[in-house]
Coordinates of C-alpha atoms and ligand atoms in Angstrom, one line a residue:
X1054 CA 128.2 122.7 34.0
X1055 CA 128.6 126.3 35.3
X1056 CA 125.7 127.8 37.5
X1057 CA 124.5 129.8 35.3
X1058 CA 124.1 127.5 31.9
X1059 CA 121.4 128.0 29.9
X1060 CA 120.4 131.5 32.4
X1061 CA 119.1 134.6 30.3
X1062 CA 120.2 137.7 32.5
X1063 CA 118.8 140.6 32.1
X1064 CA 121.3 143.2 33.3
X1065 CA 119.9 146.9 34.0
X1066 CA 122.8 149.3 33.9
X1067 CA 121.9 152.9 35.7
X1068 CA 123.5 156.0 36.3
X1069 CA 126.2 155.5 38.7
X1070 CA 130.0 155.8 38.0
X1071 CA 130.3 152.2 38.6
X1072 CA 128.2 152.3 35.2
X1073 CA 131.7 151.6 33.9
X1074 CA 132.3 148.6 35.6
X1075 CA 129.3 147.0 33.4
X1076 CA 131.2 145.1 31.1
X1077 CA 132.7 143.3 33.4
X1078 CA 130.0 142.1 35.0
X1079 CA 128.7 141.1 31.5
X1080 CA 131.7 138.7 31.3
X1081 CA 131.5 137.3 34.4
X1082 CA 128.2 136.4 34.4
X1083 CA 128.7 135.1 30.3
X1084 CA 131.8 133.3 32.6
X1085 CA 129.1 131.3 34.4
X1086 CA 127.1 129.9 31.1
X1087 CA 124.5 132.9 31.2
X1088 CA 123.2 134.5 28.0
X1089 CA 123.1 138.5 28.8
X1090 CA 121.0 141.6 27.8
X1091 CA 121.6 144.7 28.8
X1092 CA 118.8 147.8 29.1
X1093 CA 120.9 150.9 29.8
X1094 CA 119.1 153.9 31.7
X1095 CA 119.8 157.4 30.2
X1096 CA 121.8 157.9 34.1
X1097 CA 123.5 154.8 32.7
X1098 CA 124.3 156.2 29.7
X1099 CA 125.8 159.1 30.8
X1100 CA 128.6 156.6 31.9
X1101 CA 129.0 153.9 30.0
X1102 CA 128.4 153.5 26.1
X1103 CA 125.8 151.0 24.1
X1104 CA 128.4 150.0 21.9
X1105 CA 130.4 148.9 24.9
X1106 CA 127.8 146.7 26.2
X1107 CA 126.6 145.5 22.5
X1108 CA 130.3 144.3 22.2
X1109 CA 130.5 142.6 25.4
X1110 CA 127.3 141.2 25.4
X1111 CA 127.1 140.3 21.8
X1112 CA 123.2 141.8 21.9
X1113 CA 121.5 144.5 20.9
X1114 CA 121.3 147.2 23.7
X1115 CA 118.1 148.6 24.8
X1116 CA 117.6 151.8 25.8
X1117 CA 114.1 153.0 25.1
X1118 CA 110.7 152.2 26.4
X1119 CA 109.4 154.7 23.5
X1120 CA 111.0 152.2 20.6
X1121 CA 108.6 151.9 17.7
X1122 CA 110.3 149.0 16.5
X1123 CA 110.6 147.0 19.3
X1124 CA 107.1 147.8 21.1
X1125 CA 105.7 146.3 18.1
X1126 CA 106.2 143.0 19.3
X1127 CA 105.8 144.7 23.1
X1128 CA 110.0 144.5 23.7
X1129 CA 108.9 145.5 27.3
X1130 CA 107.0 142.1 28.2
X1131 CA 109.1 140.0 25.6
X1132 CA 112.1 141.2 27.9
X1133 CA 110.8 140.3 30.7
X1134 CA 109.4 136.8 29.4
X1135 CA 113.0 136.5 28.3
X1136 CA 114.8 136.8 31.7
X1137 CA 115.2 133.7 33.9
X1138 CA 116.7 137.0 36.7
X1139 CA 117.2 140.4 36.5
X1140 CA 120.4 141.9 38.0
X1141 CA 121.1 145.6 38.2
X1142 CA 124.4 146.7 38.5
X1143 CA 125.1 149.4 39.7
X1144 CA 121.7 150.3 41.0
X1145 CA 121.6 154.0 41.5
X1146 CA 119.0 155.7 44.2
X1147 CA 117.0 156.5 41.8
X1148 CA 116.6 153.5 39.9
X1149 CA 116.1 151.9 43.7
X1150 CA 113.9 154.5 44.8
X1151 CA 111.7 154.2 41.0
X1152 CA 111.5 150.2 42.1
X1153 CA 110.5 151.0 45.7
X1154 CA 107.5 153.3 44.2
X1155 CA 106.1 150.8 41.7
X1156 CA 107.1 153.5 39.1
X1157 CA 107.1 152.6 35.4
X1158 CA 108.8 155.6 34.1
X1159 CA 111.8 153.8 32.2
X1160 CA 112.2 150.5 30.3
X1161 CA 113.7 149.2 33.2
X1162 CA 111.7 149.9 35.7
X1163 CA 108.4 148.6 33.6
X1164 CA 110.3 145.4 32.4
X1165 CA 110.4 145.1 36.3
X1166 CA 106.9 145.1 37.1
X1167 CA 106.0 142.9 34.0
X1168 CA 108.6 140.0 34.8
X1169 CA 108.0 137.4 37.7
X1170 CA 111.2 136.2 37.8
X1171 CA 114.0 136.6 40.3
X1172 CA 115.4 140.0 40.4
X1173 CA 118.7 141.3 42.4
X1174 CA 119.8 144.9 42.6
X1175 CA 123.8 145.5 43.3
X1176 CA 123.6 149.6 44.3
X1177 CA 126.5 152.1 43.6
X1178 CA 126.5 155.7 44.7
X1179 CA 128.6 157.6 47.6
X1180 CA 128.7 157.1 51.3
X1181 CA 126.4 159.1 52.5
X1182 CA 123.4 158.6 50.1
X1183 CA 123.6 154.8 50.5
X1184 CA 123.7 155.8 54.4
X1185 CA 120.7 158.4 54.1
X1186 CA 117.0 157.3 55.2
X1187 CA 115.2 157.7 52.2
X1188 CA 118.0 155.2 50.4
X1189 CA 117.8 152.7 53.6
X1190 CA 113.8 152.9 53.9
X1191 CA 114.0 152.4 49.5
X1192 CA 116.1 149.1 49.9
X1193 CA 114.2 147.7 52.9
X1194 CA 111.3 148.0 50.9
X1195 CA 112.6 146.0 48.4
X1196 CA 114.1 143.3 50.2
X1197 CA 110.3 143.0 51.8
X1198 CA 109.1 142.5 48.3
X1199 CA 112.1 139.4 47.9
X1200 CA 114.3 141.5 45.9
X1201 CA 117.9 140.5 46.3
X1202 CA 120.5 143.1 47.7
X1203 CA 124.1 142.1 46.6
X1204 CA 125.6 144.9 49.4
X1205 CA 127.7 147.6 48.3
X1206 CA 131.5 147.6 49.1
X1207 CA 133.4 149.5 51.7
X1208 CA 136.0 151.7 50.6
X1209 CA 137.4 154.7 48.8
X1210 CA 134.9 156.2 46.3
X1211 CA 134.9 158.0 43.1
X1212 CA 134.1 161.3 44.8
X1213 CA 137.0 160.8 46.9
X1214 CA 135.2 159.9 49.9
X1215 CA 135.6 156.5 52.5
X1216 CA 132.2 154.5 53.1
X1217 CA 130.3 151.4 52.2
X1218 CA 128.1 152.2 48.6
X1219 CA 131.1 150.8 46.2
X1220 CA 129.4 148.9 43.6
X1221 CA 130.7 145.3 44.7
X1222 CA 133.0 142.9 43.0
X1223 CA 131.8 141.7 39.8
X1224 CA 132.9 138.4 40.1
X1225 CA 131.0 138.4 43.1
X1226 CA 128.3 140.0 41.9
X1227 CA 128.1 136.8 38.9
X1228 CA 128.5 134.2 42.0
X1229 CA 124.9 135.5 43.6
X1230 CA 123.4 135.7 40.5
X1231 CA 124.1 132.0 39.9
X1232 CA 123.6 131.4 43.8
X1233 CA 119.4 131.7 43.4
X1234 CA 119.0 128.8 41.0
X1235 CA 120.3 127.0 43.7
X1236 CA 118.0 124.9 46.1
X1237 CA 118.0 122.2 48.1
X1238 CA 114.0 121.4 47.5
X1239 CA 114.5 118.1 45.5
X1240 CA 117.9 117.3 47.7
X1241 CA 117.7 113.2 48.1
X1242 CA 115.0 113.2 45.4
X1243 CA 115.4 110.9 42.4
X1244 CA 113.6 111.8 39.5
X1245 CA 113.7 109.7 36.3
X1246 CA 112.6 111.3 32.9
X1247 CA 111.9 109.9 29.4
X1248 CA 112.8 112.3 27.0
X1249 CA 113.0 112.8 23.4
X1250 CA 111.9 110.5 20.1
X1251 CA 111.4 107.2 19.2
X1252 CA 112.5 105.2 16.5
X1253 CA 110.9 102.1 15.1
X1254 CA 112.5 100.8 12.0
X1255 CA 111.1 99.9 9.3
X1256 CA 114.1 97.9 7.6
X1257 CA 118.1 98.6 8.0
X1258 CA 117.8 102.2 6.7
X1259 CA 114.4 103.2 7.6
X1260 CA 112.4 104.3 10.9
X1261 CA 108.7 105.6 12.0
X1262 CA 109.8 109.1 14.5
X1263 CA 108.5 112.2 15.3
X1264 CA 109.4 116.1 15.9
X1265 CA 110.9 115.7 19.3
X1266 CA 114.6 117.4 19.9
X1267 CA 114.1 116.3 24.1
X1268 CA 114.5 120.2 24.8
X1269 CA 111.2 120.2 27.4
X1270 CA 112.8 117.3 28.8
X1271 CA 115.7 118.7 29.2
X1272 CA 114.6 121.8 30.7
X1273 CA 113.3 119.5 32.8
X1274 CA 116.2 118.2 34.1
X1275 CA 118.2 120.8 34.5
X1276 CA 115.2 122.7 37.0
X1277 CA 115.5 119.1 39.1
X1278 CA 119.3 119.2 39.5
X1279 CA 119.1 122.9 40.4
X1280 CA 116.6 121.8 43.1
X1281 CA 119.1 119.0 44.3
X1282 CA 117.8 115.7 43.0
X1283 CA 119.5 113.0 41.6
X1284 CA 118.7 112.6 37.9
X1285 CA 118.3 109.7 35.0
X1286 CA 117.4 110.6 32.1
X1287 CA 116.0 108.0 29.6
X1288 CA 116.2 109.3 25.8
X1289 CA 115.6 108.5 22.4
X1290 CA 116.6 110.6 19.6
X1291 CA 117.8 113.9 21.0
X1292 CA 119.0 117.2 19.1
X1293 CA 120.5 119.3 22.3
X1294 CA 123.3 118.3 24.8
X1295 CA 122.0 116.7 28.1
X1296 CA 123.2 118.2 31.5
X1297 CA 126.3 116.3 32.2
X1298 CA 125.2 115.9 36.2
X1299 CA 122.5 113.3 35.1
X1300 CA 123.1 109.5 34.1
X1301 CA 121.7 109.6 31.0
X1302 CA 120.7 106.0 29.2
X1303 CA 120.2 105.7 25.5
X1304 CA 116.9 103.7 24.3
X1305 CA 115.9 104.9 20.5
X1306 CA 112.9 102.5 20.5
X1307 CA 109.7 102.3 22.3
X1308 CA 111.0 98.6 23.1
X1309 CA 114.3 99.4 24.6
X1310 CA 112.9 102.6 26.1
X1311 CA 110.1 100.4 28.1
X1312 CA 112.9 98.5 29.2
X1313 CA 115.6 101.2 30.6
X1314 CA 112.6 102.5 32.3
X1315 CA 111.9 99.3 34.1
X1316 CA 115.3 98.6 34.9
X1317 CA 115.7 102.1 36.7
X1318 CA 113.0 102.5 38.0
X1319 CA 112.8 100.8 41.5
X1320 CA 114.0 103.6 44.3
X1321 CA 112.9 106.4 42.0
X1322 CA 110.8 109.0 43.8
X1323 CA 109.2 110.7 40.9
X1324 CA 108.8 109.4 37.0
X1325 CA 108.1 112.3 34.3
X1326 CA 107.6 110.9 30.8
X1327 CA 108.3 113.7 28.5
X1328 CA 109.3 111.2 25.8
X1329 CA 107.2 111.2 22.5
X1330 CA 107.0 107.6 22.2
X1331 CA 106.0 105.6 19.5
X1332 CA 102.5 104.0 20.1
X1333 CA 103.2 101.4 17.1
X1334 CA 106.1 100.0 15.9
X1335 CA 106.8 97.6 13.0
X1336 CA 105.7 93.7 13.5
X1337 CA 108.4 92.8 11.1
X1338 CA 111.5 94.6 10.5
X1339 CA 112.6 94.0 6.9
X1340 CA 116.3 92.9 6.9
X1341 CA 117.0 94.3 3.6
X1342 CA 116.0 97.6 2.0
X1343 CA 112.6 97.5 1.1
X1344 CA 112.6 97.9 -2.8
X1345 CA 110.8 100.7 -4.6
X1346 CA 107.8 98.7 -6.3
X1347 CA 105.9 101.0 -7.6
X1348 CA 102.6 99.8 -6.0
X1349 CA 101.1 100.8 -2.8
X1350 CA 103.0 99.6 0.4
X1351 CA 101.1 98.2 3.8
X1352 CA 103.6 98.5 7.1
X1353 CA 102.0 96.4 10.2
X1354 CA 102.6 97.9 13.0
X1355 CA 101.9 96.4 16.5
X1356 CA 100.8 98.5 19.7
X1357 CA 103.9 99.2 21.8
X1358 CA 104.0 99.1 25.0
X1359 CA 102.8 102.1 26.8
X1360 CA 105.6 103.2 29.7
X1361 CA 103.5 105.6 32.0
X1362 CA 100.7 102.9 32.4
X1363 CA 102.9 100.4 32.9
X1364 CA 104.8 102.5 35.5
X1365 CA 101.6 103.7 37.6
X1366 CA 100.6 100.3 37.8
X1367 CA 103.9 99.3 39.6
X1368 CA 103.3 98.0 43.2
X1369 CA 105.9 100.6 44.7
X1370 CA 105.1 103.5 41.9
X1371 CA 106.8 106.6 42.6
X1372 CA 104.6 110.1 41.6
X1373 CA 104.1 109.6 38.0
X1374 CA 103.7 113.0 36.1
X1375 CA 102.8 112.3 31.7
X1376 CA 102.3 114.6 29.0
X1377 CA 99.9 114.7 26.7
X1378 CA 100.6 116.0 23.4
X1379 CA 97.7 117.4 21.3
X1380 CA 96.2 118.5 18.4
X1381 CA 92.5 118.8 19.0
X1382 CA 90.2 118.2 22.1
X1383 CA 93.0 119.5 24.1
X1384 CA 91.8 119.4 28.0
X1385 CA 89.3 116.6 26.9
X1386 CA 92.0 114.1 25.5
X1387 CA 94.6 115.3 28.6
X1388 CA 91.8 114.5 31.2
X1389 CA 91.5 111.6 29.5
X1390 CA 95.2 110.1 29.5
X1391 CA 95.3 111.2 33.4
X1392 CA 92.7 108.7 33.9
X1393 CA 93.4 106.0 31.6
X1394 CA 97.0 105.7 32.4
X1395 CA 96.2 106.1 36.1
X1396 CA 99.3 108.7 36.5
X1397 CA 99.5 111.8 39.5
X1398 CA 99.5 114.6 37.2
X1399 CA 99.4 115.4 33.1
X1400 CA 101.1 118.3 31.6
X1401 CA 99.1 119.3 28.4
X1402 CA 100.8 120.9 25.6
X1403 CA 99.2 121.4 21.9
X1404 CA 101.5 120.0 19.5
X1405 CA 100.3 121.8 16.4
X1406 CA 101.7 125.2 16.7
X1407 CA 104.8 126.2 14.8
X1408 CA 106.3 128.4 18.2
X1409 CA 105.7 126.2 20.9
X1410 CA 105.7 122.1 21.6
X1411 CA 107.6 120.3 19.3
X1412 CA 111.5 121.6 18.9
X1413 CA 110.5 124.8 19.5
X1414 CA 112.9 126.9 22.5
X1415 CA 109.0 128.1 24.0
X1416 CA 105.9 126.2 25.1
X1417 CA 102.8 126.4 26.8
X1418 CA 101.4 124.1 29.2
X1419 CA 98.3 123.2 31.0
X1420 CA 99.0 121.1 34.4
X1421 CA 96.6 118.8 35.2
X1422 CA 95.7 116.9 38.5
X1423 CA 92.4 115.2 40.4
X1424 CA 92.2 118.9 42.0
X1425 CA 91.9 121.1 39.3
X1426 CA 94.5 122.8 36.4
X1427 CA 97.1 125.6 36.3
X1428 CA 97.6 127.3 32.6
X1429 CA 101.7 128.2 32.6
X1430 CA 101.8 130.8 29.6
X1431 CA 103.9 130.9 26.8
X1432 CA 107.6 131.0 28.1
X1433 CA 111.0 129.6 27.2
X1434 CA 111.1 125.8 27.9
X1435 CA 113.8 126.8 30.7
X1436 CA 111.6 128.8 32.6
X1437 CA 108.8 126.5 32.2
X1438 CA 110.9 123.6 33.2
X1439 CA 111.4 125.2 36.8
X1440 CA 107.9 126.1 37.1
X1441 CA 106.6 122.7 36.6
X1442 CA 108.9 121.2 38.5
X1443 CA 108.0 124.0 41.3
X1444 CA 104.3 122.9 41.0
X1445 CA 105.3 118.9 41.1
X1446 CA 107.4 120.1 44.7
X1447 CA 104.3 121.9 46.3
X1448 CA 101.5 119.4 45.3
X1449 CA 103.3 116.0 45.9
X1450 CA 106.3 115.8 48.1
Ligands
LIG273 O1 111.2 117.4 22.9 P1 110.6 118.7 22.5 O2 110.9 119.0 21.1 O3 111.0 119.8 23.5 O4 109.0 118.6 22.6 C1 108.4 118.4 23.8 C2 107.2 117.4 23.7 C3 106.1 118.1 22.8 C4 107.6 116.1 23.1 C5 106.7 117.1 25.2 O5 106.3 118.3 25.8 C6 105.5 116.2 25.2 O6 104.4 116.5 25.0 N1 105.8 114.9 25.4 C7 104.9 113.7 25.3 C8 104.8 113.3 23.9 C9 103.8 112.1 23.8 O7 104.1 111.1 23.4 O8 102.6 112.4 24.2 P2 101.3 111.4 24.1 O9 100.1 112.2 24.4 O10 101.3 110.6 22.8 O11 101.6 110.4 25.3 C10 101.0 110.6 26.6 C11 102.0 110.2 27.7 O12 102.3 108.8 27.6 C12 103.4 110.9 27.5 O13 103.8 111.1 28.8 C13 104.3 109.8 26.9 O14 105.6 109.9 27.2 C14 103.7 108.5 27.5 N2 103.8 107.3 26.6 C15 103.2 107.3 25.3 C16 103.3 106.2 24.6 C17 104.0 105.1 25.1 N3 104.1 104.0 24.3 N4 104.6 105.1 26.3 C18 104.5 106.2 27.0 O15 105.0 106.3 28.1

């Protein structure tokens, strides 16, 4: 897995010479694993084309703050909701000295001040305007506000001249980019997760499930082996590939599920059960086809076990974070499962929306502890993945 799987980059393209060098920063960064968008300033445009960067990037340029179409939906804040980092490359003085100022004059510069997410500027322009004052005082500014610089280059310029301000290499340019999701918070950490469905059978071609595809979880694991840990991941029924640097154990029912748990779990530092696991499962499983009758049917089911409690009530438990899935009393029924299964934390999501919970790529979340509760808006389950597991860091280790 590359660093920069699963990343959306948002890559702002000003007007700089080195506009032209663009594309290729699109492929090295698509080289990585990241998905790219580009927003091309009208300097930038002036030097590169938006069917150039459409090609490359294999998305739909954006160029206009003013767009009818795409403000509909607010493009700006959807943009920056998108982005897991924002790169620009090249970053001319004015697009530095716009981001020094606060302005929001462009699309760039107000996707900017709408996103939270990391953002790195790689600047381009000749000698002695990346030398000048007003440049330095710009980019200090910046870096005070955590903005990465990726420096500028030494050597000959467009304009003929010799100097540092060359728009740096882009395959070095893609290597910081990937170099911020990496941490060492979680390093020595081991972190098991349940993730995905359930399924109890019924008879040999029949089984009780539910909607979950295991992305949260996922998204999940991914933020803890960014951070360093070491990862198991537990699943049932998944729809997406898992990240190839955990040790991933199959369990489809709530039965076998309980069990891999148990067997793993000694040593573990933190649990997260993001599985949807069956609460019931079928006293007797048939061990023919059940036949159609044509009268009403009655499946027993038996309570299955229930993993988080079981966990938290270990003797040596490590931080046990749940989820509680919801469709109506949300904080009420969430407070509730933190207390009744006795767990550290629960992460609250409501499971009747079409565009978030269940298989969807977005959620939003509610985290929940003794202390109080932090609401994580809408967001792509990626982004939310790191937050949470962010949050977990801070409050419990
Ligand atoms: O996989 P996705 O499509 O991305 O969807 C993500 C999700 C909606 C499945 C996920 O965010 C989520 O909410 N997971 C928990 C689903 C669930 O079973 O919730 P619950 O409220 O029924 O259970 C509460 C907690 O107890 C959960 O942590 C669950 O894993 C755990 N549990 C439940 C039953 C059981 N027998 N054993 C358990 O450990």
């Amino acid at each position: 897995m590359s660093s920069l799987t699963n990343k959306h980059i948002l890559l702002g393209v000003s007007g700089s010479i080195a506009a032209y060098k663009a594309p290729d920063v699109v492929r090295r960064l698509q080289d990585l694993g990241a998905k790219v968008r580009v927003i091309l300033t009208q300097g930038g445009a002036q030097f590169i084309t938006e069917l150039s960067l459409q090609a490359i990037s294999k998305n739909k340029v954006h160029d206009n703050l003013w767009d009818k179409e795409a403000e509909l939906s607010m493009g700006h804040i959807e943009l920056a909701k998108w982005a897991d980092a924002i790169l620009i490359a090249p970053a001319s003085a004015n697009t530095i000295a716009n981001l020094a100022s606060g302005k929001a004059c462009d699309l760039l510069s107000s996707v900017i001040l709408a996103s939270d997410c990391p953002i790195l500027i790689a600047p381009a322009m000749n000698q002695q305007m990346y030398a000048s004052d007003g440049v330095k005082a710009n980019l200090s500014t910046l870096s005070k506000r955590n903005i990465t610089l990726i420096q500028g280059e030494e050597g000959e310029q467009a304009c003929g001249d010799i100097g540092e301000g060359r728009l740096a290499e882009s395959g070095e340019i893609a290597k910081q980019v990937g170099l911020i999701f990496q941490s060492t918070k979680l390093s020595g950490k081991k972190i098991l997760i349940t993730l995905g469905a359930t399924m109890e059978p019924i008879d040999p071609v029949r089984y009780i499930t539910n909607h979950s595809s295991g992305k949260m979880g996922s998204a999940l694991a991914d933020a803890c082996i960014e951070a360093g840990a070491q990862v198991t991941l537990v699943h049932g029924n998944i729809s997406i590939a898992l990240n190839q640097k955990a040790t991933s154990i199959s369990a489809t029912t709530a039965e076998k599920m309980y069990q891999s748990v148990i067997d793993n779990i000694s040593k573990q530092d933190i649990f997260i059960a993001c599985a949807a696991v069956s609460d019931y499962s079928s006293k007797n499983i048939e061990k023919n086809k059940i036949k159609k009758s044509g009268k009403n049917l009655i499946l027993e089911l038996t309570p299955s076990k229930d993993i988080l409690k079981e966990v938290c009530q270990l003797d040596k438990k490590p931080i046990c974070i749940g989820f509680a899935a919801e469709t109506q009393n949300l904080v009420e029924n969430a407070k509730n499962k933190l207390k009744n299964k006795g767990c550290d934390a629960i992460i609250l999501n409501d499971v009747s929306k079409d565009d978030s919970g269940f298989k969807s790529d977005e959620n939003e979340v509610i985290f929940i502890d003794q202390k109080g509760s932090v609401k994580l808006p809408k967001n792509s389950k990626q982004k939310l993945g790191r937050k949470i597991i962010e949050i977990i860091g801070d409050k419990f280790l």
